[in-house]
Amino acid sequence: ETGVTQSPTHLIKTRGQQVTLRCSSQSGHNTVSWYQQALGQGPQFIFQYYREEENGRGNFPPRFSGLQYPNYRSVRNVIALELDDSALYLCASSSDRASYNEQFFGPGTRLTVL
Amino acid sequence: AQSVTQLDSHVSVSEGTPVLLRCNYSSSYSPSLFWYVQHPNKGLQLLLKYTSAATLVKGINGFEAEFKKSETSFHLTKPSAHMSDAAEYFCVVSDRNTGNQFYFGTGTSLTVIP
């Protein structure tokens, strides 16, 4: 069984550019969450997708947008970049949106904004 | 709203001595609580979780945690530290109000001295 994968592993962009981060969830999972982890901080919840619909958003502006494909397995997160978006972006999947379910995390995409 | 406070940003122990990483939570509803570990350049891995069953929860690699509702705490312990335990540890809360949206603490960095 393949775990959660993310691409690319690293990105360097400049302010104002747009970036697309991709995630493939674990087989059988229909819920995917995205987190932003700044250096030395804990991950912060960006948003969650459940069966192709956004199912909650943290304190992040609309320029963070996402999409979950009909197969549930692939999700993208698109950001129109500002300088303080530099961080590790983590994707996690779970079997459904119940609060007690474990989330399985991918290795992350390290984004640097210059 | 949910939140988590990890009371120590850094903990240093000698190999073979006990480990205590402290976590207090806030939740309006019955919480689910998790401990995740993040080794350098590796993804987040679940150590253990509490989901309203037994209050003493055993996890992987000899770790355990006790849910204390009266103290709103979920401290992580291990009887004897091993060098491989050196990592960043995150306490996480979710609840039925927001489902499978995770709220992380700021993390505790564990150093194990040989």
mmCIF file of C-alpha atoms in Angstrom, chain A residues 37 43 90 103-107, chain B residues 36-39 42-46 88 90 104:
data_model
loop_
_atom_site.group_PDB
_atom_site.id
_atom_site.type_symbol
_atom_site.label_atom_id
_atom_site.label_comp_id
_atom_site.label_asym_id
_atom_site.label_seq_id
_atom_site.Cartn_x
_atom_site.Cartn_y
_atom_site.Cartn_z
ATOM 1 C CA GLN A 37 4.778 24.533 8.972
ATOM 2 C CA PRO A 43 1.955 22.771 11.548
ATOM 3 C CA LEU A 90 2.334 19.147 4.532
ATOM 4 C CA GLN A 103 -3.960 11.400 9.713
ATOM 5 C CA PHE A 104 -1.139 10.011 7.580
ATOM 6 C CA PHE A 105 1.336 12.666 6.536
ATOM 7 C CA GLY A 106 3.397 13.052 3.420
ATOM 8 C CA PRO A 107 7.034 14.185 3.507
ATOM 9 C CA TYR B 36 3.145 12.836 16.595
ATOM 10 C CA VAL B 37 6.921 12.683 16.209
ATOM 11 C CA GLN B 38 8.956 14.402 13.497
ATOM 12 C CA HIS B 39 12.513 13.249 12.919
ATOM 13 C CA LYS B 42 11.268 12.865 7.801
ATOM 14 C CA GLY B 43 7.482 12.999 7.828
ATOM 15 C CA LEU B 44 5.241 13.172 10.870
ATOM 16 C CA GLN B 45 4.573 9.786 12.436
ATOM 17 C CA LEU B 46 1.804 8.919 14.882
ATOM 18 C CA GLU B 88 10.507 17.037 17.577
ATOM 19 C CA PHE B 90 3.856 17.515 18.627
ATOM 20 C CA PHE B 104 -0.978 21.316 16.666
#
